[in-house]
Coordinates of C-alpha atoms in Angstrom, one line a residue:
Chain A
M1 CA 31.9 168.1 86.5
A2 CA 33.2 171.3 88.5
A3 CA 29.7 173.1 87.7
A4 CA 28.1 170.4 88.7
E5 CA 30.0 170.5 92.3
G6 CA 29.9 174.0 92.5
S7 CA 26.1 174.1 91.6
G8 CA 25.9 171.5 94.3
A9 CA 27.4 173.1 96.8
G10 CA 25.7 176.1 96.0
G11 CA 22.7 173.8 96.4
A12 CA 23.8 172.4 99.8
A13 CA 24.9 176.4 101.1
K14 CA 21.7 177.7 100.5
P15 CA 19.3 176.0 103.4
L16 CA 22.6 176.7 105.9
F17 CA 22.7 180.5 104.9
A18 CA 19.1 181.0 104.4
G19 CA 18.1 182.8 107.0
L20 CA 21.2 185.0 107.6
S21 CA 19.5 188.2 105.9
D22 CA 16.5 187.3 108.9
V23 CA 19.0 188.4 111.3
S24 CA 19.3 191.8 112.8
I25 CA 20.9 193.1 115.6
S26 CA 18.8 195.1 117.8
E27 CA 20.0 198.3 119.2
D28 CA 19.7 197.4 123.1
I29 CA 22.1 194.7 122.6
P30 CA 25.8 196.1 123.3
V31 CA 28.2 194.5 120.9
E32 CA 31.5 195.0 122.2
G33 CA 34.8 193.5 122.2
E34 CA 37.7 192.9 120.6
I35 CA 38.6 192.1 117.2
T36 CA 42.1 191.1 117.1
V37 CA 42.6 187.3 116.6
P38 CA 44.1 185.9 119.9
V39 CA 47.3 185.0 119.2
G40 CA 49.6 186.6 121.3
S41 CA 47.1 186.4 124.3
C42 CA 48.7 184.0 125.7
S43 CA 52.6 185.4 125.7
P44 CA 51.9 187.5 128.6
D45 CA 50.8 184.8 130.7
E46 CA 53.7 183.0 129.5
D47 CA 56.5 185.4 130.4
Y48 CA 54.9 186.0 133.6
S49 CA 54.7 182.2 134.2
T50 CA 58.6 181.7 133.5
L51 CA 59.5 184.4 135.7
D52 CA 57.3 182.8 138.3
E53 CA 58.7 179.4 137.8
P54 CA 60.9 177.6 140.3
V55 CA 65.0 178.2 139.2
R56 CA 65.0 174.2 139.1
D57 CA 62.8 174.4 135.8
T58 CA 64.5 177.4 134.1
I59 CA 67.8 175.5 134.4
M60 CA 66.6 171.9 133.6
R61 CA 65.2 173.4 130.4
D62 CA 68.6 175.0 129.7
L63 CA 70.6 171.9 130.2
K64 CA 68.3 169.7 128.1
A65 CA 68.7 171.9 125.6
V66 CA 72.4 171.6 126.1
G67 CA 72.2 167.7 126.4
K68 CA 70.1 167.8 123.0
K69 CA 72.6 169.4 121.3
F70 CA 75.4 167.1 122.4
V71 CA 73.3 164.2 121.6
H72 CA 73.1 166.2 117.6
V73 CA 76.5 166.5 117.8
M74 CA 77.8 162.3 118.6
Y75 CA 75.2 161.6 115.8
P76 CA 75.2 164.2 113.3
K77 CA 72.2 163.9 111.3
K78 CA 70.5 167.0 109.5
S79 CA 68.8 168.5 112.4
S80 CA 68.4 172.1 112.8
A81 CA 68.6 172.5 116.6
L82 CA 72.1 173.2 116.7
L83 CA 71.8 176.3 114.4
R84 CA 68.2 177.7 114.8
D85 CA 68.4 177.6 118.9
W86 CA 71.7 178.5 119.0
D87 CA 73.4 178.8 122.3
L88 CA 76.9 179.2 124.0
W89 CA 76.4 177.5 127.2
G90 CA 77.7 174.2 125.8
P91 CA 80.8 175.5 124.0
L92 CA 81.6 177.4 127.1
V93 CA 81.5 174.4 128.9
L94 CA 83.6 172.3 126.6
C95 CA 86.1 174.8 126.6
V96 CA 86.5 175.7 129.9
S97 CA 87.0 171.8 130.8
L98 CA 89.4 171.2 127.3
A99 CA 91.7 174.0 128.5
L100 CA 91.6 172.9 132.5
M101 CA 92.6 169.2 131.6
L102 CA 95.0 170.5 129.2
Q103 CA 97.3 173.0 131.3
G104 CA 100.5 171.7 131.6
G105 CA 103.1 172.7 134.3
S106 CA 103.0 176.4 136.3
A107 CA 104.2 179.3 135.0
D108 CA 107.2 179.4 136.7
S109 CA 108.5 176.1 135.9
K110 CA 111.7 176.4 134.5
E111 CA 110.8 174.4 131.4
D112 CA 108.7 175.5 128.8
G113 CA 105.7 173.5 129.2
G114 CA 102.5 172.7 127.9
P115 CA 99.8 175.3 127.0
Q116 CA 98.4 177.2 129.8
F117 CA 94.5 177.9 130.6
A118 CA 94.6 181.4 128.7
E119 CA 96.5 180.0 126.0
V120 CA 94.4 176.9 125.3
F121 CA 91.2 179.1 125.9
V122 CA 92.1 181.8 123.4
I123 CA 93.2 179.2 120.9
I124 CA 89.5 177.8 120.8
W125 CA 87.7 180.8 120.9
F126 CA 90.0 183.2 118.8
G127 CA 90.2 180.0 116.3
A128 CA 86.2 179.8 116.1
V129 CA 85.7 183.5 115.7
V130 CA 88.3 183.5 112.9
I131 CA 86.7 180.8 111.2
T132 CA 83.5 182.3 111.3
L133 CA 84.7 185.3 109.8
N134 CA 86.0 183.9 106.9
S135 CA 83.4 181.8 106.3
K136 CA 81.1 184.7 106.3
L137 CA 83.3 186.6 104.2
L138 CA 83.4 184.0 101.5
G139 CA 79.8 184.2 101.1
G140 CA 78.2 181.8 103.6
T141 CA 74.9 182.7 104.9
I142 CA 75.2 181.4 108.0
S143 CA 74.6 183.9 111.1
F144 CA 78.2 184.2 113.3
F145 CA 76.5 183.3 116.5
Q146 CA 75.2 179.6 114.6
S147 CA 79.0 179.2 113.7
L148 CA 80.3 180.0 116.9
C149 CA 77.9 177.6 118.5
V150 CA 78.1 174.7 116.1
L151 CA 82.0 175.1 116.0
G152 CA 82.1 175.0 120.0
Y153 CA 79.8 172.1 120.1
C154 CA 81.8 170.0 117.6
V155 CA 84.9 170.2 120.3
L156 CA 82.8 167.7 122.7
P157 CA 84.1 164.6 120.7
L158 CA 88.0 166.1 121.4
T159 CA 87.0 166.6 125.0
V160 CA 85.9 163.1 125.4
A161 CA 89.5 161.9 123.5
M162 CA 91.2 164.3 126.5
L163 CA 89.6 162.8 129.0
V164 CA 90.2 159.2 127.6
C165 CA 93.9 160.4 127.2
R166 CA 94.2 161.3 130.9
L167 CA 93.1 157.9 131.8
V168 CA 95.0 156.6 129.8
L169 CA 98.0 158.1 130.8
L170 CA 97.2 157.0 134.4
A171 CA 97.9 153.9 133.3
G172 CA 101.1 154.3 132.2
S173 CA 103.1 156.2 129.3
G174 CA 104.4 153.8 126.9
T175 CA 104.5 152.7 123.7
V176 CA 101.5 151.0 123.8
S177 CA 99.5 154.0 125.2
F178 CA 101.0 156.2 122.7
I179 CA 99.1 154.2 120.4
V180 CA 96.2 153.6 122.2
R181 CA 95.9 157.6 122.5
L182 CA 96.7 158.4 118.8
I183 CA 94.0 156.2 117.4
V184 CA 91.3 157.8 119.8
V185 CA 92.7 161.1 118.8
M186 CA 92.4 160.7 115.2
A187 CA 89.2 159.0 115.3
M188 CA 87.6 161.9 117.5
F189 CA 89.5 164.3 115.2
A190 CA 87.7 162.7 112.2
W191 CA 84.3 162.8 114.1
S192 CA 84.7 166.4 115.0
T193 CA 85.5 167.5 111.7
L194 CA 82.8 165.4 110.1
A195 CA 80.0 166.6 112.4
S196 CA 80.9 170.5 111.9
T197 CA 81.0 170.2 108.0
A198 CA 77.4 167.9 108.2
F199 CA 76.0 171.2 109.9
L200 CA 78.0 174.4 108.3
A201 CA 78.6 173.0 104.3
D202 CA 75.1 173.7 103.4
S203 CA 75.3 177.3 104.0
Q204 CA 78.1 178.2 102.5
P205 CA 78.3 178.5 98.2
P206 CA 79.2 175.8 96.3
N207 CA 82.1 176.6 94.9
R208 CA 83.9 177.7 98.0
K209 CA 82.9 174.7 100.2
A210 CA 86.8 173.5 100.2
L211 CA 87.9 177.0 101.0
V212 CA 85.4 176.9 104.1
I213 CA 86.1 173.2 105.4
Y214 CA 90.0 173.6 105.0
P215 CA 90.5 176.2 108.7
I216 CA 88.1 174.1 110.4
F217 CA 90.3 171.1 109.3
L218 CA 92.9 172.9 110.7
F219 CA 91.5 174.1 114.0
Y220 CA 90.7 170.5 114.8
F221 CA 94.0 169.5 114.0
V222 CA 95.8 171.9 116.1
I223 CA 93.3 170.9 119.3
S224 CA 94.0 167.2 118.5
W225 CA 97.7 167.7 118.0
M226 CA 97.8 169.4 121.6
I227 CA 95.6 167.0 123.1
L228 CA 98.0 163.9 121.8
T229 CA 101.0 165.6 122.7
F230 CA 99.9 166.4 126.4
T231 CA 102.0 164.7 129.1
A232 CA 101.3 164.9 132.6
Q233 CA 103.5 166.6 134.6
Chain B
M1 CA 54.8 195.7 54.5
A2 CA 58.7 196.0 53.6
A3 CA 59.4 199.0 55.8
V4 CA 58.1 197.1 58.8
D5 CA 60.2 194.4 58.1
D6 CA 63.0 196.3 57.4
L7 CA 62.9 197.9 60.9
K8 CA 62.3 194.3 62.6
F9 CA 65.2 193.2 65.1
Q10 CA 66.5 190.5 63.4
E11 CA 68.3 187.5 65.5
F12 CA 71.2 185.7 65.0
D13 CA 71.0 183.0 67.5
D14 CA 70.9 180.5 64.8
A15 CA 74.6 180.8 64.3
A16 CA 74.9 177.3 63.3
N17 CA 72.4 177.6 60.9
L18 CA 74.2 180.9 59.3
L19 CA 77.5 178.6 59.2
A20 CA 75.9 175.6 57.6
V21 CA 74.8 178.0 54.8
N22 CA 78.1 179.7 54.6
P23 CA 80.8 177.5 55.8
D24 CA 83.6 179.7 54.4
A25 CA 82.7 182.7 56.7
T26 CA 85.2 183.5 59.1
T27 CA 84.2 183.1 62.6
I28 CA 85.3 184.3 65.8
S29 CA 85.3 182.5 69.0
V30 CA 86.3 184.1 72.2
D31 CA 87.7 181.7 75.0
E32 CA 89.8 182.1 78.5
P33 CA 93.3 182.2 77.2
S34 CA 95.0 181.1 81.1
E35 CA 92.2 180.7 83.4
N36 CA 91.7 177.3 82.4
P37 CA 89.2 175.7 85.4
K38 CA 88.3 172.5 84.0
T39 CA 92.1 171.3 85.2
Q40 CA 91.8 171.2 88.7
H41 CA 89.0 169.0 89.9
G42 CA 90.2 167.0 92.6
L43 CA 87.7 168.3 95.1
L44 CA 84.1 169.2 95.3
Q45 CA 83.4 170.0 91.8
D46 CA 81.2 167.5 89.9
T47 CA 80.6 167.2 86.6
G48 CA 77.8 169.3 86.6
R49 CA 78.8 172.1 87.9
E50 CA 82.1 172.4 85.4
E51 CA 80.4 174.2 82.7
D52 CA 78.6 176.3 85.3
D53 CA 82.1 177.0 86.6
E54 CA 83.5 177.5 82.9
L55 CA 80.7 179.9 82.2
L56 CA 80.9 181.8 85.7
G57 CA 84.8 181.9 85.3
T58 CA 84.0 183.5 81.6
D59 CA 81.5 185.9 83.0
D60 CA 83.2 186.5 86.3
S61 CA 86.9 187.7 84.2
D62 CA 84.7 189.2 81.8
K63 CA 83.2 191.7 84.8
T64 CA 86.5 191.4 86.2
E65 CA 87.7 193.5 83.4
L66 CA 85.0 195.8 82.7
L67 CA 84.7 196.2 86.5
A68 CA 88.6 196.7 87.2
G69 CA 88.4 200.2 88.2
Q70 CA 84.9 200.1 90.5
K71 CA 85.3 197.1 92.2
K72 CA 86.1 198.2 95.5
S73 CA 83.7 201.0 95.6
A74 CA 82.1 199.9 99.1
P75 CA 83.3 202.2 102.0
F76 CA 86.1 200.6 103.9
W77 CA 83.6 200.4 107.1
T78 CA 81.1 198.3 105.8
F79 CA 81.6 194.3 105.5
E80 CA 81.3 194.4 101.6
Y81 CA 84.0 196.2 101.3
Y82 CA 86.1 193.2 103.1
Q83 CA 84.4 190.7 101.2
T84 CA 85.7 191.8 97.8
F85 CA 88.9 190.4 99.2
F86 CA 87.9 187.3 99.4
D87 CA 86.6 187.1 95.8
V88 CA 88.0 183.7 95.1
D89 CA 86.7 180.1 94.3
T90 CA 88.2 176.6 95.2
Y91 CA 89.9 176.2 92.2
Q92 CA 91.5 180.0 91.9
V93 CA 93.0 178.9 95.0
L94 CA 94.5 176.1 93.8
D95 CA 95.9 177.6 90.5
R96 CA 97.3 180.3 92.2
I97 CA 99.0 177.4 95.2
K98 CA 100.1 175.4 91.9
G99 CA 101.4 178.9 90.0
S100 CA 103.7 179.4 93.2
V101 CA 105.1 176.1 93.5
F102 CA 105.9 175.2 89.8
P103 CA 106.8 179.0 88.4
V104 CA 106.1 179.4 84.7
P105 CA 109.5 180.8 83.4
G106 CA 109.1 184.0 81.6
K107 CA 105.6 184.7 82.8
N108 CA 104.4 187.0 85.0
F109 CA 102.5 185.6 88.4
V110 CA 100.3 188.4 88.6
R111 CA 99.3 189.0 85.3
L112 CA 98.7 185.6 85.0
Y113 CA 96.6 184.1 88.1
I114 CA 95.9 187.1 90.4
R115 CA 94.8 189.8 87.0
S116 CA 93.4 192.5 89.3
N117 CA 91.7 190.0 91.8
P118 CA 94.1 189.7 94.7
D119 CA 92.6 188.0 97.6
L120 CA 93.8 187.9 101.5
Y121 CA 91.9 184.1 101.9
G122 CA 95.6 182.3 100.9
P123 CA 98.0 184.4 102.2
F124 CA 96.4 184.4 105.7
W125 CA 95.6 180.7 105.4
I126 CA 99.3 180.1 103.6
C127 CA 100.3 182.1 106.9
A128 CA 98.4 180.3 109.4
T129 CA 99.4 176.7 108.2
L130 CA 103.1 177.8 108.3
V131 CA 102.8 178.7 111.5
F132 CA 101.5 175.1 112.8
A133 CA 103.7 173.4 110.4
I134 CA 106.6 175.1 111.7
A135 CA 105.7 174.7 115.6
I136 CA 104.6 170.7 115.1
S137 CA 107.7 169.8 112.9
G138 CA 109.9 171.9 115.3
N139 CA 108.8 169.6 118.0
L140 CA 108.6 166.3 116.1
S141 CA 111.9 166.7 115.1
N142 CA 113.3 167.4 118.8
F143 CA 111.3 164.3 120.0
F144 CA 112.8 162.5 117.5
I145 CA 116.4 163.7 117.7
H146 CA 116.0 162.5 121.7
L147 CA 114.2 159.5 121.0
G148 CA 115.3 156.7 123.0
K149 CA 117.5 158.7 125.6
P150 CA 116.0 157.7 129.1
T151 CA 116.3 161.0 130.7
F152 CA 114.4 163.1 127.7
H153 CA 111.4 164.6 129.1
Y154 CA 109.0 165.4 126.1
V155 CA 107.4 168.9 126.4
P156 CA 105.2 170.5 124.0
E157 CA 106.8 174.0 123.6
F158 CA 104.2 176.0 123.6
R159 CA 105.8 179.1 122.9
K160 CA 107.3 178.6 120.1
V161 CA 104.1 178.7 118.3
S162 CA 103.6 182.2 119.6
I163 CA 107.3 183.5 118.3
A164 CA 106.6 181.7 114.8
A165 CA 103.0 183.4 114.5
T166 CA 104.4 186.9 115.1
T167 CA 107.7 186.2 112.8
I168 CA 105.8 184.8 109.9
Y169 CA 102.8 187.4 109.9
A170 CA 105.0 190.4 110.0
Y171 CA 107.1 189.0 107.1
A172 CA 104.3 188.4 105.0
W173 CA 102.5 192.5 106.2
L174 CA 106.1 194.2 106.6
V175 CA 108.0 193.2 104.1
P176 CA 105.4 193.8 101.2
L177 CA 104.8 197.1 102.9
A178 CA 108.2 198.2 102.4
L179 CA 108.0 197.0 98.9
W180 CA 105.2 199.2 98.0
G181 CA 106.5 202.0 99.7
F182 CA 109.9 201.5 97.8
L183 CA 107.9 201.2 94.3
M184 CA 105.8 204.1 95.2
W185 CA 108.6 206.1 96.0
R186 CA 110.6 204.7 92.8
N187 CA 107.2 205.5 90.6
S188 CA 107.7 209.4 91.9
K189 CA 111.4 209.1 90.3
V190 CA 110.6 207.3 87.3
M191 CA 107.6 207.3 85.6
N192 CA 107.6 204.5 83.5
I193 CA 107.9 202.1 86.2
V194 CA 105.4 199.2 86.5
S195 CA 103.3 199.6 89.9
Y196 CA 101.5 197.0 92.1
S197 CA 98.9 197.7 94.2
F198 CA 99.7 197.0 97.9
L199 CA 97.1 194.2 98.0
E200 CA 98.8 192.1 94.9
I201 CA 102.0 192.3 96.4
V202 CA 100.8 190.5 99.7
C203 CA 99.2 188.1 97.8
V204 CA 102.5 187.6 95.7
Y205 CA 104.3 187.2 99.2
G206 CA 101.6 185.4 100.8
Y207 CA 101.6 182.4 98.1
S208 CA 105.0 182.1 97.8
L209 CA 105.4 181.0 101.5
F210 CA 103.4 178.5 100.0
I211 CA 106.2 176.1 99.3
Y212 CA 107.7 176.3 102.7
I213 CA 105.1 174.0 104.0
P214 CA 106.2 170.9 102.9
T215 CA 110.0 172.1 103.3
A216 CA 109.0 172.2 107.3
I217 CA 106.8 168.9 107.4
L218 CA 110.0 167.3 105.6
W219 CA 112.4 169.3 108.0
I220 CA 111.4 166.6 110.4
I221 CA 114.0 164.2 109.0
P222 CA 117.7 164.7 111.2
Q223 CA 119.9 165.0 108.7
K224 CA 122.0 167.9 108.1
A225 CA 122.2 167.3 104.4
V226 CA 118.8 166.8 103.2
R227 CA 117.9 169.8 105.5
W228 CA 120.4 172.0 103.6
V229 CA 119.1 171.0 100.1
L230 CA 115.4 171.5 101.3
V231 CA 115.9 175.1 102.2
M232 CA 118.2 175.9 99.2
F233 CA 115.3 174.4 97.0
A234 CA 112.6 176.1 98.9
L235 CA 114.8 179.7 98.6
C236 CA 115.1 179.2 95.1
L237 CA 111.4 178.2 94.5
S238 CA 110.0 181.1 96.5
G239 CA 112.6 183.8 95.2
D240 CA 111.9 183.0 91.6
H241 CA 108.1 183.2 92.2
R242 CA 108.3 186.6 93.9
A243 CA 111.0 187.8 91.6
S244 CA 108.9 187.1 88.2
P245 CA 106.6 190.1 88.5
C246 CA 109.2 192.4 89.5
P247 CA 110.9 194.7 87.3
A248 CA 114.6 194.5 86.7
G249 CA 115.8 197.3 89.1
C250 CA 113.8 195.1 92.3
R251 CA 114.1 191.5 91.5
L252 CA 117.0 191.1 93.6
F253 CA 115.0 192.4 96.5
G254 CA 112.1 189.7 95.0
I255 CA 114.6 187.1 95.4
L256 CA 116.3 187.7 98.6
F257 CA 113.5 188.5 100.8

């Protein structure tokens, strides 16, 4: 059957290429041009046009990328958007807003108040760096900035919890508000940990997954604790 | 030809057949005496991986024995050098923690669990957990003591975290350094003393701090008697754990520090 097909194809090919041997290029037709495959030829045009585009387009493109990643964190499916096209804008925005909301009293108040802006900022970034180093030392295959990106973006549920806590505290600070805040913070902490685990767990060696997940758990636990114990000055 | 048959390599892989033929033949079985990974499967290992871990554990320990001298051969400015300090699996860490909480009397922790594979994962993360456990439970116990008083305004005392972190990490690194220096000095005087590498000492101290984590959490209970009992219990367990690998002369040092 294969032989028949082959002969059939050969039979069909003969009329197609029958006149090939008759074609000849005469000497007075100059043959010139590039033999390169024009795959990369459009990229210089592209770069030129992104340089020339209005600023609004540039900003909107980056904002859309950040927004898409926020959506991926809130509904964590196995998508590679966070891992492949990592960026650190989202983590920076989240970290700054969380630190702004968490800072307690002025530095010269006589009571030992809540964390200062610098303390929260350092805890989040230094904690993320240490966790990334830990996962790489244990043999993880994820790159440094990809891991920072995932850990930073997964702070989003906790930032939402902080907003909710501040609003609840505006209403009152009794036992009921504490219970509401506790439930919200616990739910968001579980969401953060599960989201970052969903993104990061696959890149770890199978015997050491728990060793990598425990520091992530500790990291989000400490941030949740800071959110829960926040009292308005 | 008979000569060629004699020179042919004989496969010995059907040992069962040989044993069936000759049931009284002596057999030797090699397995791990102490490292028993099948006991620790609370977490993420399913049964399919158990056998792999058993085999891997055997291979790794064999390799460890063979390569003990060559393990840390990467130069110290490469990343691979530091990866050798984190060459532990989940069940190994859990075994070491279990060994620190329930010290086996008469057995040497270093020889039993560490076996020339000291890791830095345990000490580092146990210290980090301890720092936050102390800070959080200090806050909570303060809160419960003053609960009900209308004039009390709760403040999360964040400075305590920095102080706790500095103290605990200094303890976990400087005291092993002092002990190691002391042992090196003793080695130069008395030749027949057992010496441990610096990392093994750090490892022992790090894992011995684990017992303080539940102690710190239980310290929220504001009863003085309970607190004293807890502290004594933790001190005894932790000191015993540190003293077990120490030679007789340093045992007091291990218990106290």
